[in-house]
mmCIF file of C-alpha atoms in Angstrom:
data_model
loop_
_atom_site.group_PDB
_atom_site.id
_atom_site.type_symbol
_atom_site.label_atom_id
_atom_site.label_comp_id
_atom_site.label_asym_id
_atom_site.label_seq_id
_atom_site.Cartn_x
_atom_site.Cartn_y
_atom_site.Cartn_z
ATOM 1 C CA MET A 227 0.000 0.000 0.000
ATOM 2 C CA ASP A 228 2.894 2.363 0.721
ATOM 3 C CA LYS A 229 4.160 2.185 -2.873
ATOM 4 C CA MET A 230 0.766 3.291 -4.129
ATOM 5 C CA ASN A 231 0.810 6.390 -1.912
ATOM 6 C CA LEU A 232 -2.931 6.045 -1.393
ATOM 7 C CA THR A 233 -4.816 8.987 0.067
ATOM 8 C CA LYS A 234 -5.630 8.730 3.745
ATOM 9 C CA HIS A 235 -9.313 9.198 4.399
ATOM 10 C CA ILE A 236 -11.086 11.044 7.161
ATOM 11 C CA SER A 237 -13.104 7.904 7.705
ATOM 12 C CA SER A 238 -10.879 5.274 9.340
ATOM 13 C CA GLN A 239 -13.685 2.814 8.703
ATOM 14 C CA PHE A 240 -13.167 3.259 4.955
ATOM 15 C CA ASN A 241 -9.501 2.342 5.291
ATOM 16 C CA GLU A 242 -10.415 -0.663 7.403
ATOM 17 C CA GLU A 243 -12.908 -1.841 4.790
ATOM 18 C CA ILE A 244 -10.330 -1.524 2.006
ATOM 19 C CA GLU A 245 -7.742 -3.415 4.043
ATOM 20 C CA GLN A 246 -10.234 -6.140 4.904
ATOM 21 C CA VAL A 247 -11.040 -6.682 1.225
ATOM 22 C CA ARG A 248 -7.337 -6.924 0.374
ATOM 23 C CA ASN A 249 -6.890 -9.482 3.154
ATOM 24 C CA HIS A 250 -9.801 -11.487 1.803
ATOM 25 C CA VAL A 251 -8.232 -11.515 -1.663
ATOM 26 C CA MET A 252 -5.051 -12.952 -0.166
ATOM 27 C CA ALA A 253 -7.053 -15.573 1.743
ATOM 28 C CA MET A 254 -8.820 -16.551 -1.477
ATOM 29 C CA GLY A 255 -5.458 -16.697 -3.242
ATOM 30 C CA GLY A 256 -4.034 -18.913 -0.497
ATOM 31 C CA LEU A 257 -6.941 -21.340 -0.858
ATOM 32 C CA ILE A 258 -6.458 -21.522 -4.626
ATOM 33 C CA GLU A 259 -2.719 -22.088 -4.216
ATOM 34 C CA GLN A 260 -3.549 -25.038 -1.966
ATOM 35 C CA GLN A 261 -6.143 -26.322 -4.440
ATOM 36 C CA LEU A 262 -3.590 -26.312 -7.263
ATOM 37 C CA ALA A 263 -0.885 -27.904 -5.109
ATOM 38 C CA ASP A 264 -3.302 -30.643 -3.994
ATOM 39 C CA ALA A 265 -4.422 -31.286 -7.571
ATOM 40 C CA LEU A 266 -0.829 -31.720 -8.717
ATOM 41 C CA ASN A 267 -0.002 -33.948 -5.754
ATOM 42 C CA ALA A 268 -3.101 -36.038 -6.438
ATOM 43 C CA ILE A 269 -1.847 -36.718 -9.971
ATOM 44 C CA ALA A 270 1.728 -37.419 -8.870
ATOM 45 C CA SER A 271 0.625 -39.924 -6.207
ATOM 46 C CA SER A 272 -2.515 -41.228 -7.956
ATOM 47 C CA ASP A 273 -4.455 -40.120 -4.881
ATOM 48 C CA ALA A 274 -8.109 -40.257 -5.855
ATOM 49 C CA GLU A 275 -9.262 -39.182 -2.395
ATOM 50 C CA LEU A 276 -7.172 -36.012 -2.515
ATOM 51 C CA ALA A 277 -8.512 -35.331 -6.008
ATOM 52 C CA ARG A 278 -12.090 -35.642 -4.769
ATOM 53 C CA GLN A 279 -11.253 -33.243 -1.942
ATOM 54 C CA VAL A 280 -10.020 -30.643 -4.467
ATOM 55 C CA ILE A 281 -13.206 -31.049 -6.491
ATOM 56 C CA ALA A 282 -15.379 -30.681 -3.379
ATOM 57 C CA ASN A 283 -13.477 -27.589 -2.185
ATOM 58 C CA ASP A 284 -14.102 -25.656 -5.384
ATOM 59 C CA VAL A 285 -17.350 -24.395 -3.865
ATOM 60 C CA LYS A 286 -15.263 -22.572 -1.224
ATOM 61 C CA VAL A 287 -13.415 -20.734 -3.999
ATOM 62 C CA ASN A 288 -16.741 -19.699 -5.507
ATOM 63 C CA ASP A 289 -17.975 -18.492 -2.125
ATOM 64 C CA TRP A 290 -14.908 -16.274 -1.726
ATOM 65 C CA GLU A 291 -15.473 -14.673 -5.128
ATOM 66 C CA ILE A 292 -19.096 -13.867 -4.279
ATOM 67 C CA LYS A 293 -18.188 -12.524 -0.836
ATOM 68 C CA ILE A 294 -15.401 -10.227 -2.089
ATOM 69 C CA ASP A 295 -17.474 -9.052 -5.038
ATOM 70 C CA HIS A 296 -20.276 -8.042 -2.665
ATOM 71 C CA GLU A 297 -17.795 -6.231 -0.403
ATOM 72 C CA CYS A 298 -16.408 -4.248 -3.341
ATOM 73 C CA THR A 299 -19.901 -3.355 -4.558
ATOM 74 C CA ARG A 300 -20.878 -2.158 -1.100
ATOM 75 C CA ILE A 301 -17.762 0.027 -0.792
ATOM 76 C CA ILE A 302 -18.426 1.631 -4.188
ATOM 77 C CA ALA A 303 -22.058 2.316 -3.276
ATOM 78 C CA LYS A 304 -21.377 3.666 0.218
ATOM 79 C CA ARG A 305 -18.028 5.424 -0.141
ATOM 80 C CA GLN A 306 -17.894 6.478 -3.791
ATOM 81 C CA PRO A 307 -14.094 6.087 -3.873
ATOM 82 C CA ALA A 308 -12.017 8.045 -6.375
ATOM 83 C CA ALA A 309 -8.569 7.868 -7.986
ATOM 84 C CA SER A 310 -6.259 5.167 -6.630
ATOM 85 C CA ASP A 311 -8.868 3.716 -4.252
ATOM 86 C CA LEU A 312 -11.251 3.133 -7.140
ATOM 87 C CA ARG A 313 -8.429 1.560 -9.155
ATOM 88 C CA LEU A 314 -7.751 -0.766 -6.241
ATOM 89 C CA ILE A 315 -11.366 -1.905 -6.065
ATOM 90 C CA MET A 316 -11.603 -2.389 -9.839
ATOM 91 C CA ALA A 317 -8.318 -4.339 -9.849
ATOM 92 C CA ILE A 318 -9.610 -6.540 -7.025
ATOM 93 C CA ILE A 319 -12.848 -7.306 -8.885
ATOM 94 C CA LYS A 320 -10.873 -8.304 -11.970
ATOM 95 C CA THR A 321 -8.345 -10.286 -9.933
ATOM 96 C CA ILE A 322 -10.883 -12.400 -8.056
ATOM 97 C CA SER A 323 -12.570 -13.257 -11.354
ATOM 98 C CA ASP A 324 -9.282 -14.651 -12.679
ATOM 99 C CA LEU A 325 -8.539 -16.383 -9.386
ATOM 100 C CA GLU A 326 -11.928 -18.105 -9.454
ATOM 101 C CA ARG A 327 -11.161 -19.387 -12.937
ATOM 102 C CA ILE A 328 -7.796 -20.684 -11.743
ATOM 103 C CA GLY A 329 -9.761 -22.585 -9.101
ATOM 104 C CA ASP A 330 -11.912 -24.089 -11.857
ATOM 105 C CA GLU A 331 -8.784 -25.179 -13.744
ATOM 106 C CA ALA A 332 -7.362 -26.783 -10.579
ATOM 107 C CA GLU A 333 -10.585 -28.763 -10.274
ATOM 108 C CA ARG A 334 -10.232 -29.986 -13.874
ATOM 109 C CA ILE A 335 -6.611 -30.967 -13.254
ATOM 110 C CA ALA A 336 -7.622 -32.960 -10.169
ATOM 111 C CA LYS A 337 -9.997 -35.067 -12.266
ATOM 112 C CA VAL A 338 -6.993 -36.603 -14.059
ATOM 113 C CA ALA A 339 -6.013 -38.259 -10.782
ATOM 114 C CA LEU A 340 -9.301 -40.189 -10.889
ATOM 115 C CA GLU A 341 -8.063 -41.994 -14.025
ATOM 116 C CA SER A 342 -5.856 -45.084 -13.910
ATOM 117 C CA PHE A 343 -2.765 -45.027 -16.123
ATOM 118 C CA ASN A 344 -0.408 -47.817 -17.110
ATOM 119 C CA SER A 345 3.358 -47.492 -16.567
ATOM 120 C CA ALA A 346 4.024 -46.101 -20.068
ATOM 121 C CA GLN A 347 1.282 -43.511 -19.661
ATOM 122 C CA GLN A 348 2.601 -42.585 -16.215
ATOM 123 C CA ASP A 349 5.776 -41.342 -17.896
ATOM 124 C CA LEU A 350 3.676 -38.789 -19.770
ATOM 125 C CA LEU A 351 2.539 -37.320 -16.481
ATOM 126 C CA VAL A 352 6.085 -36.294 -15.530
ATOM 127 C CA ASN A 353 6.165 -33.380 -17.979
ATOM 128 C CA LEU A 354 2.641 -32.484 -16.939
ATOM 129 C CA ASP A 355 3.836 -32.295 -13.340
ATOM 130 C CA ASN A 356 6.784 -30.078 -14.303
ATOM 131 C CA MET A 357 4.480 -27.673 -16.114
ATOM 132 C CA GLY A 358 2.117 -27.719 -13.150
ATOM 133 C CA ARG A 359 4.902 -26.779 -10.737
ATOM 134 C CA HIS A 360 5.843 -23.926 -13.064
ATOM 135 C CA VAL A 361 2.365 -22.388 -13.088
ATOM 136 C CA ALA A 362 2.021 -22.997 -9.334
ATOM 137 C CA GLN A 363 5.147 -20.876 -8.826
ATOM 138 C CA MET A 364 3.691 -18.208 -11.119
ATOM 139 C CA LEU A 365 0.531 -18.145 -9.021
ATOM 140 C CA HIS A 366 2.517 -17.831 -5.809
ATOM 141 C CA ASP A 367 4.686 -15.060 -7.232
ATOM 142 C CA VAL A 368 1.811 -13.013 -8.646
ATOM 143 C CA LEU A 369 -0.098 -13.200 -5.351
ATOM 144 C CA ASP A 370 3.033 -12.032 -3.569
ATOM 145 C CA ALA A 371 3.399 -9.204 -6.104
ATOM 146 C CA PHE A 372 -0.241 -8.238 -5.483
ATOM 147 C CA ALA A 373 0.258 -8.198 -1.713
ATOM 148 C CA ARG A 374 3.306 -5.922 -2.035
ATOM 149 C CA MET A 375 2.069 -3.940 -5.071
ATOM 150 C CA ASP A 376 5.400 -4.832 -6.685
ATOM 151 C CA VAL A 377 5.446 -3.924 -10.380
ATOM 152 C CA GLU A 378 8.848 -5.514 -11.066
ATOM 153 C CA ALA A 379 7.696 -8.824 -9.574
ATOM 154 C CA ALA A 380 4.509 -8.596 -11.660
ATOM 155 C CA LEU A 381 6.567 -8.070 -14.817
ATOM 156 C CA ALA A 382 8.674 -11.137 -13.980
ATOM 157 C CA VAL A 383 5.491 -13.235 -13.753
ATOM 158 C CA HIS A 384 4.248 -11.759 -17.019
ATOM 159 C CA ARG A 385 7.435 -12.882 -18.795
ATOM 160 C CA GLU A 386 7.082 -16.442 -17.461
ATOM 161 C CA ASP A 387 3.858 -16.968 -19.396
ATOM 162 C CA LYS A 388 5.711 -17.399 -22.687
ATOM 163 C CA LYS A 389 7.770 -20.219 -21.159
ATOM 164 C CA VAL A 390 4.559 -21.924 -20.053
ATOM 165 C CA ASP A 391 3.185 -21.598 -23.593
ATOM 166 C CA ARG A 392 6.280 -23.353 -24.961
ATOM 167 C CA GLU A 393 5.928 -26.130 -22.390
ATOM 168 C CA TYR A 394 2.299 -26.584 -23.392
ATOM 169 C CA GLU A 395 3.208 -26.851 -27.073
ATOM 170 C CA ALA A 396 5.895 -29.473 -26.310
ATOM 171 C CA ILE A 397 3.526 -31.557 -24.161
ATOM 172 C CA THR A 398 0.801 -31.328 -26.804
ATOM 173 C CA ARG A 399 3.157 -32.680 -29.477
ATOM 174 C CA GLN A 400 4.254 -35.503 -27.195
ATOM 175 C CA LEU A 401 0.687 -36.499 -26.368
ATOM 176 C CA MET A 402 -0.423 -36.360 -30.001
ATOM 177 C CA THR A 403 2.433 -38.669 -30.964
ATOM 178 C CA TYR A 404 1.504 -41.107 -28.215
ATOM 179 C CA MET A 405 -2.140 -41.208 -29.302
ATOM 180 C CA MET A 406 -1.165 -41.885 -32.926
ATOM 181 C CA GLU A 407 1.022 -44.775 -31.817
ATOM 182 C CA ASP A 408 -1.638 -46.223 -29.514
ATOM 183 C CA PRO A 409 -5.172 -45.186 -30.579
ATOM 184 C CA ARG A 410 -6.683 -47.161 -27.684
ATOM 185 C CA SER A 411 -5.115 -44.645 -25.301
ATOM 186 C CA ILE A 412 -6.919 -41.672 -26.836
ATOM 187 C CA PRO A 413 -9.703 -41.245 -24.193
ATOM 188 C CA LYS A 414 -7.288 -41.192 -21.257
ATOM 189 C CA ILE A 415 -4.610 -39.149 -23.000
ATOM 190 C CA MET A 416 -7.209 -36.571 -23.997
ATOM 191 C CA ASN A 417 -7.811 -35.995 -20.286
ATOM 192 C CA VAL A 418 -4.092 -35.389 -19.820
ATOM 193 C CA LEU A 419 -4.170 -33.008 -22.780
ATOM 194 C CA TRP A 420 -7.067 -31.069 -21.278
ATOM 195 C CA SER A 421 -5.146 -30.837 -18.006
ATOM 196 C CA ALA A 422 -2.155 -29.389 -19.835
ATOM 197 C CA ARG A 423 -4.529 -26.900 -21.407
ATOM 198 C CA SER A 424 -5.836 -25.997 -17.938
ATOM 199 C CA MET A 425 -2.274 -25.331 -16.789
ATOM 200 C CA GLU A 426 -1.639 -23.126 -19.807
ATOM 201 C CA ARG A 427 -4.773 -21.157 -18.923
ATOM 202 C CA ILE A 428 -3.584 -20.760 -15.331
ATOM 203 C CA GLY A 429 -0.450 -19.157 -16.739
ATOM 204 C CA ASP A 430 -2.653 -16.795 -18.761
ATOM 205 C CA ARG A 431 -4.686 -15.901 -15.666
ATOM 206 C CA CYS A 432 -1.530 -15.158 -13.693
ATOM 207 C CA LYS A 433 -0.384 -12.918 -16.524
ATOM 208 C CA ASN A 434 -3.723 -11.089 -16.335
ATOM 209 C CA VAL A 435 -3.301 -10.460 -12.601
ATOM 210 C CA ALA A 436 0.202 -9.127 -13.268
ATOM 211 C CA GLU A 437 -1.339 -6.610 -15.695
ATOM 212 C CA TYR A 438 -3.901 -5.561 -13.081
ATOM 213 C CA ILE A 439 -1.042 -4.815 -10.681
ATOM 214 C CA VAL A 440 0.545 -2.508 -13.248
ATOM 215 C CA PHE A 441 -2.838 -0.822 -13.755
ATOM 216 C CA LEU A 442 -3.286 -0.438 -10.028
ATOM 217 C CA VAL A 443 0.131 1.011 -9.278
ATOM 218 C CA LYS A 444 0.746 3.003 -12.464
ATOM 219 C CA GLY A 445 -2.799 3.813 -13.543
ATOM 220 C CA LYS A 446 -2.074 2.464 -17.036
ATOM 221 C CA ASP A 447 -4.138 -0.160 -18.824
ATOM 222 C CA VAL A 448 -1.503 -2.477 -20.334
ATOM 223 C CA ARG A 449 -3.807 -5.228 -21.546
ATOM 224 C CA HIS A 450 -3.100 -6.306 -25.130
ATOM 225 C CA SER A 451 0.210 -4.401 -25.093
ATOM 226 C CA ASP A 452 3.299 -6.012 -26.588
ATOM 227 C CA ASP A 453 6.082 -6.880 -24.145
ATOM 228 C CA GLU A 454 8.212 -3.827 -24.874
ATOM 229 C CA LYS A 455 5.350 -1.361 -24.461
ATOM 230 C CA LEU A 456 4.135 -3.089 -21.295
ATOM 231 C CA GLU A 457 7.534 -2.903 -19.626
ATOM 232 C CA ARG A 458 8.033 0.668 -20.769
ATOM 233 C CA ASP A 459 4.655 1.756 -19.389
ATOM 234 C CA ALA A 460 5.210 -0.157 -16.155
ATOM 235 C CA ARG A 461 8.502 1.606 -15.509
ATOM 236 C CA SER A 462 7.550 5.116 -16.583
#
């Protein structure tokens, strides 16, 4: 909050409400981090029970989104915030929408653990796990950047998305080759492919949150900007 140099308000209650919403975003983010970690662990250990727990807990993610959205709406209606405070609320609304979708992707990933794979197919899951750990680190880093309003950390997350895209392309080629060699494996391998796609989307969502941080701190909408323009705007 210090880096944003937000205006102090006469109403201390307003500041408390803003801080409470920010804390709730971090709590929601922590839950989603755990959901993704559990989904990846469920695949790695073929733990169907853990996978079912991830699927069941998705409703908690949805509840957080609704709760925070209502809090933001109430603050806008009651306090009519301006300037940086309004940017904060708008960035939070956008962020929780992306976080909720990351929760949905974690649920889809967990469903792979409910499948049974033979030893050859298990080898395919290794690269999937590596990609999953990569996007899990992106999620952790972007939540940390959000908590500290750290533009440089947000830019670092934004750059990681291209690496995730390359990993997704490599896994897709590998899975396509496997399905051509063993057509009977297609139904199960398609589930792995959809999980890889979910991980790629998590990377995209993390990139979105990184852009919201730049918007929040710098007041510049950098969506759809090329990398050079984004970094230039973020540092100016």
